Amino acid sequence: MAKGASLSANPAEAHRRKMQKRETQRNKEVRTQMREAAVLHKDTTKMERRIEQLYEIKQTRKMT
């Protein structure tokens, strides 16, 4: 008999689990690629302007 709940004596069940694991891994890779693509196409001008403002404030405080 099989030891543990994850091991199966049925080869069809083992194959199904292997395919499910492979599909999960593929979906994970696709999600990470989609996140990276979204970051690349994101508009960052508003954030860059805010950073510049903060640097200017920092510079003016050093002068006084």
PDB file of N, CA and C in Angstrom:
ATOM      1  N   MET A   1       0.820  -1.176   0.000  1.00  0.00           N
ATOM      2  CA  MET A   1       0.000   0.000   0.000  1.00  0.00           C
ATOM      3  C   MET A   1       0.875   1.255   0.000  1.00  0.00           C
ATOM      4  N   ALA A   2       0.254   2.342  -0.393  1.00  0.00           N
ATOM      5  CA  ALA A   2       0.964   3.608  -0.461  1.00  0.00           C
ATOM      6  C   ALA A   2       1.122   4.196   0.934  1.00  0.00           C
ATOM      7  N   LYS A   3       2.252   4.846   1.147  1.00  0.00           N
ATOM      8  CA  LYS A   3       2.505   5.498   2.427  1.00  0.00           C
ATOM      9  C   LYS A   3       2.128   6.964   2.317  1.00  0.00           C
ATOM     10  N   GLY A   4       1.281   7.430   3.208  1.00  0.00           N
ATOM     11  CA  GLY A   4       0.897   8.833   3.203  1.00  0.00           C
ATOM     12  C   GLY A   4      -0.233   9.114   2.230  1.00  0.00           C
ATOM     13  N   ALA A   5      -0.843  10.266   2.391  1.00  0.00           N
ATOM     14  CA  ALA A   5      -1.986  10.624   1.554  1.00  0.00           C
ATOM     15  C   ALA A   5      -1.554  11.109   0.176  1.00  0.00           C
ATOM     16  N   SER A   6      -0.338  11.626   0.060  1.00  0.00           N
ATOM     17  CA  SER A   6       0.086  12.199  -1.222  1.00  0.00           C
ATOM     18  C   SER A   6       0.554  11.131  -2.209  1.00  0.00           C
ATOM     19  N   LEU A   7       0.937   9.978  -1.721  1.00  0.00           N
ATOM     20  CA  LEU A   7       1.375   8.909  -2.611  1.00  0.00           C
ATOM     21  C   LEU A   7       0.172   8.079  -3.022  1.00  0.00           C
ATOM     22  N   SER A   8       0.161   7.647  -4.264  1.00  0.00           N
ATOM     23  CA  SER A   8      -0.970   6.905  -4.781  1.00  0.00           C
ATOM     24  C   SER A   8      -0.482   5.653  -5.490  1.00  0.00           C
ATOM     25  N   ALA A   9      -1.225   4.599  -5.360  1.00  0.00           N
ATOM     26  CA  ALA A   9      -0.897   3.364  -6.057  1.00  0.00           C
ATOM     27  C   ALA A   9      -1.411   3.416  -7.487  1.00  0.00           C
ATOM     28  N   ASN A  10      -2.270   4.376  -7.795  1.00  0.00           N
ATOM     29  CA  ASN A  10      -2.876   4.500  -9.110  1.00  0.00           C
ATOM     30  C   ASN A  10      -1.991   5.373 -10.002  1.00  0.00           C
ATOM     31  N   PRO A  11      -1.432   4.825 -11.076  1.00  0.00           N
ATOM     32  CA  PRO A  11      -0.573   5.624 -11.954  1.00  0.00           C
ATOM     33  C   PRO A  11      -1.321   6.760 -12.656  1.00  0.00           C
ATOM     34  N   ALA A  12      -2.595   6.582 -12.931  1.00  0.00           N
ATOM     35  CA  ALA A  12      -3.376   7.651 -13.573  1.00  0.00           C
ATOM     36  C   ALA A  12      -3.501   8.845 -12.629  1.00  0.00           C
ATOM     37  N   GLU A  13      -3.708   8.560 -11.355  1.00  0.00           N
ATOM     38  CA  GLU A  13      -3.800   9.624 -10.358  1.00  0.00           C
ATOM     39  C   GLU A  13      -2.462  10.356 -10.232  1.00  0.00           C
ATOM     40  N   ALA A  14      -1.373   9.613 -10.244  1.00  0.00           N
ATOM     41  CA  ALA A  14      -0.044  10.217 -10.166  1.00  0.00           C
ATOM     42  C   ALA A  14       0.207  11.109 -11.379  1.00  0.00           C
ATOM     43  N   HIS A  15      -0.199  10.648 -12.544  1.00  0.00           N
ATOM     44  CA  HIS A  15      -0.024  11.449 -13.765  1.00  0.00           C
ATOM     45  C   HIS A  15      -0.857  12.723 -13.702  1.00  0.00           C
ATOM     46  N   ARG A  16      -2.090  12.601 -13.211  1.00  0.00           N
ATOM     47  CA  ARG A  16      -2.966  13.780 -13.091  1.00  0.00           C
ATOM     48  C   ARG A  16      -2.351  14.807 -12.153  1.00  0.00           C
ATOM     49  N   ARG A  17      -1.807  14.360 -11.035  1.00  0.00           N
ATOM     50  CA  ARG A  17      -1.170  15.273 -10.088  1.00  0.00           C
ATOM     51  C   ARG A  17       0.063  15.930 -10.703  1.00  0.00           C
ATOM     52  N   LYS A  18       0.814  15.155 -11.453  1.00  0.00           N
ATOM     53  CA  LYS A  18       2.001  15.703 -12.118  1.00  0.00           C
ATOM     54  C   LYS A  18       1.592  16.790 -13.112  1.00  0.00           C
ATOM     55  N   MET A  19       0.558  16.548 -13.884  1.00  0.00           N
ATOM     56  CA  MET A  19       0.073  17.532 -14.857  1.00  0.00           C
ATOM     57  C   MET A  19      -0.475  18.770 -14.153  1.00  0.00           C
ATOM     58  N   GLN A  20      -1.154  18.572 -13.037  1.00  0.00           N
ATOM     59  CA  GLN A  20      -1.695  19.701 -12.279  1.00  0.00           C
ATOM     60  C   GLN A  20      -0.557  20.553 -11.730  1.00  0.00           C
ATOM     61  N   LYS A  21       0.489  19.924 -11.235  1.00  0.00           N
ATOM     62  CA  LYS A  21       1.637  20.651 -10.719  1.00  0.00           C
ATOM     63  C   LYS A  21       2.327  21.431 -11.836  1.00  0.00           C
ATOM     64  N   ARG A  22       2.460  20.819 -12.999  1.00  0.00           N
ATOM     65  CA  ARG A  22       3.071  21.481 -14.152  1.00  0.00           C
ATOM     66  C   ARG A  22       2.251  22.696 -14.581  1.00  0.00           C
ATOM     67  N   GLU A  23       0.921  22.544 -14.605  1.00  0.00           N
ATOM     68  CA  GLU A  23       0.038  23.647 -14.990  1.00  0.00           C
ATOM     69  C   GLU A  23       0.125  24.791 -13.972  1.00  0.00           C
ATOM     70  N   THR A  24       0.203  24.455 -12.707  1.00  0.00           N
ATOM     71  CA  THR A  24       0.330  25.470 -11.667  1.00  0.00           C
ATOM     72  C   THR A  24       1.620  26.253 -11.842  1.00  0.00           C
ATOM     73  N   GLN A  25       2.710  25.559 -12.123  1.00  0.00           N
ATOM     74  CA  GLN A  25       3.998  26.220 -12.334  1.00  0.00           C
ATOM     75  C   GLN A  25       3.948  27.139 -13.556  1.00  0.00           C
ATOM     76  N   ARG A  26       3.325  26.675 -14.626  1.00  0.00           N
ATOM     77  CA  ARG A  26       3.212  27.480 -15.844  1.00  0.00           C
ATOM     78  C   ARG A  26       2.385  28.737 -15.573  1.00  0.00           C
ATOM     79  N   ASN A  27       1.283  28.592 -14.830  1.00  0.00           N
ATOM     80  CA  ASN A  27       0.447  29.748 -14.493  1.00  0.00           C
ATOM     81  C   ASN A  27       1.213  30.748 -13.639  1.00  0.00           C
ATOM     82  N   LYS A  28       2.034  30.252 -12.741  1.00  0.00           N
ATOM     83  CA  LYS A  28       2.832  31.124 -11.887  1.00  0.00           C
ATOM     84  C   LYS A  28       3.810  31.947 -12.729  1.00  0.00           C
ATOM     85  N   GLU A  29       4.446  31.300 -13.696  1.00  0.00           N
ATOM     86  CA  GLU A  29       5.380  32.009 -14.574  1.00  0.00           C
ATOM     87  C   GLU A  29       4.661  33.067 -15.402  1.00  0.00           C
ATOM     88  N   VAL A  30       3.486  32.743 -15.892  1.00  0.00           N
ATOM     89  CA  VAL A  30       2.708  33.701 -16.689  1.00  0.00           C
ATOM     90  C   VAL A  30       2.316  34.902 -15.837  1.00  0.00           C
ATOM     91  N   ARG A  31       1.919  34.667 -14.598  1.00  0.00           N
ATOM     92  CA  ARG A  31       1.542  35.776 -13.716  1.00  0.00           C
ATOM     93  C   ARG A  31       2.724  36.696 -13.449  1.00  0.00           C
ATOM     94  N   THR A  32       3.904  36.126 -13.217  1.00  0.00           N
ATOM     95  CA  THR A  32       5.066  36.973 -12.961  1.00  0.00           C
ATOM     96  C   THR A  32       5.429  37.782 -14.204  1.00  0.00           C
ATOM     97  N   GLN A  33       5.312  37.181 -15.382  1.00  0.00           N
ATOM     98  CA  GLN A  33       5.593  37.909 -16.619  1.00  0.00           C
ATOM     99  C   GLN A  33       4.590  39.043 -16.813  1.00  0.00           C
ATOM    100  N   MET A  34       3.326  38.803 -16.503  1.00  0.00           N
ATOM    101  CA  MET A  34       2.312  39.836 -16.656  1.00  0.00           C
ATOM    102  C   MET A  34       2.559  40.980 -15.675  1.00  0.00           C
ATOM    103  N   ARG A  35       2.990  40.667 -14.453  1.00  0.00           N
ATOM    104  CA  ARG A  35       3.291  41.725 -13.482  1.00  0.00           C
ATOM    105  C   ARG A  35       4.463  42.571 -13.965  1.00  0.00           C
ATOM    106  N   GLU A  36       5.498  41.923 -14.477  1.00  0.00           N
ATOM    107  CA  GLU A  36       6.658  42.662 -14.974  1.00  0.00           C
ATOM    108  C   GLU A  36       6.275  43.558 -16.144  1.00  0.00           C
ATOM    109  N   ALA A  37       5.438  43.059 -17.033  1.00  0.00           N
ATOM    110  CA  ALA A  37       4.994  43.850 -18.177  1.00  0.00           C
ATOM    111  C   ALA A  37       4.164  45.048 -17.711  1.00  0.00           C
ATOM    112  N   ALA A  38       3.342  44.860 -16.708  1.00  0.00           N
ATOM    113  CA  ALA A  38       2.516  45.952 -16.193  1.00  0.00           C
ATOM    114  C   ALA A  38       3.389  47.040 -15.583  1.00  0.00           C
ATOM    115  N   VAL A  39       4.437  46.653 -14.898  1.00  0.00           N
ATOM    116  CA  VAL A  39       5.338  47.633 -14.287  1.00  0.00           C
ATOM    117  C   VAL A  39       6.069  48.422 -15.367  1.00  0.00           C
ATOM    118  N   LEU A  40       6.466  47.760 -16.443  1.00  0.00           N
ATOM    119  CA  LEU A  40       7.186  48.436 -17.514  1.00  0.00           C
ATOM    120  C   LEU A  40       6.318  49.481 -18.217  1.00  0.00           C
ATOM    121  N   HIS A  41       5.032  49.215 -18.327  1.00  0.00           N
ATOM    122  CA  HIS A  41       4.146  50.126 -19.045  1.00  0.00           C
ATOM    123  C   HIS A  41       3.454  51.135 -18.137  1.00  0.00           C
ATOM    124  N   LYS A  42       3.767  51.117 -16.864  1.00  0.00           N
ATOM    125  CA  LYS A  42       3.127  52.015 -15.909  1.00  0.00           C
ATOM    126  C   LYS A  42       3.678  53.429 -16.060  1.00  0.00           C
ATOM    127  N   ASP A  43       2.806  54.407 -15.955  1.00  0.00           N
ATOM    128  CA  ASP A  43       3.200  55.805 -16.061  1.00  0.00           C
ATOM    129  C   ASP A  43       3.775  56.272 -14.721  1.00  0.00           C
ATOM    130  N   THR A  44       5.034  56.667 -14.720  1.00  0.00           N
ATOM    131  CA  THR A  44       5.705  57.047 -13.474  1.00  0.00           C
ATOM    132  C   THR A  44       6.008  58.538 -13.399  1.00  0.00           C
ATOM    133  N   THR A  45       5.456  59.338 -14.289  1.00  0.00           N
ATOM    134  CA  THR A  45       5.787  60.767 -14.290  1.00  0.00           C
ATOM    135  C   THR A  45       5.319  61.464 -13.021  1.00  0.00           C
ATOM    136  N   LYS A  46       4.155  61.096 -12.525  1.00  0.00           N
ATOM    137  CA  LYS A  46       3.643  61.714 -11.303  1.00  0.00           C
ATOM    138  C   LYS A  46       4.572  61.415 -10.124  1.00  0.00           C
ATOM    139  N   MET A  47       5.018  60.188 -10.032  1.00  0.00           N
ATOM    140  CA  MET A  47       5.915  59.792  -8.954  1.00  0.00           C
ATOM    141  C   MET A  47       7.277  60.479  -9.093  1.00  0.00           C
ATOM    142  N   GLU A  48       7.770  60.615 -10.323  1.00  0.00           N
ATOM    143  CA  GLU A  48       9.055  61.276 -10.551  1.00  0.00           C
ATOM    144  C   GLU A  48       8.983  62.753 -10.151  1.00  0.00           C
ATOM    145  N   ARG A  49       7.858  63.401 -10.481  1.00  0.00           N
ATOM    146  CA  ARG A  49       7.693  64.801 -10.076  1.00  0.00           C
ATOM    147  C   ARG A  49       7.700  64.949  -8.563  1.00  0.00           C
ATOM    148  N   ARG A  50       7.052  64.037  -7.875  1.00  0.00           N
ATOM    149  CA  ARG A  50       7.008  64.087  -6.413  1.00  0.00           C
ATOM    150  C   ARG A  50       8.406  63.891  -5.827  1.00  0.00           C
ATOM    151  N   ILE A  51       9.183  63.004  -6.393  1.00  0.00           N
ATOM    152  CA  ILE A  51      10.559  62.781  -5.930  1.00  0.00           C
ATOM    153  C   ILE A  51      11.393  64.043  -6.128  1.00  0.00           C
ATOM    154  N   GLU A  52      11.236  64.688  -7.283  1.00  0.00           N
ATOM    155  CA  GLU A  52      11.956  65.934  -7.541  1.00  0.00           C
ATOM    156  C   GLU A  52      11.569  67.008  -6.530  1.00  0.00           C
ATOM    157  N   GLN A  53      10.299  67.112  -6.213  1.00  0.00           N
ATOM    158  CA  GLN A  53       9.850  68.087  -5.215  1.00  0.00           C
ATOM    159  C   GLN A  53      10.492  67.812  -3.863  1.00  0.00           C
ATOM    160  N   LEU A  54      10.553  66.557  -3.479  1.00  0.00           N
ATOM    161  CA  LEU A  54      11.153  66.205  -2.195  1.00  0.00           C
ATOM    162  C   LEU A  54      12.646  66.517  -2.173  1.00  0.00           C
ATOM    163  N   TYR A  55      13.332  66.278  -3.285  1.00  0.00           N
ATOM    164  CA  TYR A  55      14.755  66.623  -3.357  1.00  0.00           C
ATOM    165  C   TYR A  55      14.955  68.134  -3.245  1.00  0.00           C
ATOM    166  N   GLU A  56      14.076  68.904  -3.885  1.00  0.00           N
ATOM    167  CA  GLU A  56      14.172  70.361  -3.792  1.00  0.00           C
ATOM    168  C   GLU A  56      13.949  70.832  -2.363  1.00  0.00           C
ATOM    169  N   ILE A  57      12.986  70.254  -1.690  1.00  0.00           N
ATOM    170  CA  ILE A  57      12.738  70.607  -0.285  1.00  0.00           C
ATOM    171  C   ILE A  57      13.956  70.268   0.558  1.00  0.00           C
ATOM    172  N   LYS A  58      14.537  69.150   0.299  1.00  0.00           N
ATOM    173  CA  LYS A  58      15.722  68.721   1.042  1.00  0.00           C
ATOM    174  C   LYS A  58      16.880  69.691   0.816  1.00  0.00           C
ATOM    175  N   GLN A  59      17.067  70.132  -0.416  1.00  0.00           N
ATOM    176  CA  GLN A  59      18.138  71.062  -0.746  1.00  0.00           C
ATOM    177  C   GLN A  59      17.925  72.427  -0.082  1.00  0.00           C
ATOM    178  N   THR A  60      16.702  72.909  -0.066  1.00  0.00           N
ATOM    179  CA  THR A  60      16.426  74.215   0.550  1.00  0.00           C
ATOM    180  C   THR A  60      16.626  74.165   2.054  1.00  0.00           C
ATOM    181  N   ARG A  61      16.362  73.067   2.679  1.00  0.00           N
ATOM    182  CA  ARG A  61      16.551  72.946   4.112  1.00  0.00           C
ATOM    183  C   ARG A  61      18.046  72.893   4.467  1.00  0.00           C
ATOM    184  N   LYS A  62      18.869  72.355   3.576  1.00  0.00           N
ATOM    185  CA  LYS A  62      20.305  72.301   3.831  1.00  0.00           C
ATOM    186  C   LYS A  62      20.918  73.692   3.769  1.00  0.00           C
ATOM    187  N   MET A  63      20.371  74.553   2.927  1.00  0.00           N
ATOM    188  CA  MET A  63      20.919  75.896   2.764  1.00  0.00           C
ATOM    189  C   MET A  63      20.666  76.771   3.982  1.00  0.00           C
ATOM    190  N   THR A  64      19.588  76.558   4.684  1.00  0.00           N
ATOM    191  CA  THR A  64      19.271  77.424   5.828  1.00  0.00           C
ATOM    192  C   THR A  64      19.918  76.971   7.100  1.00  0.00           C
TER     193      THR A  64
END
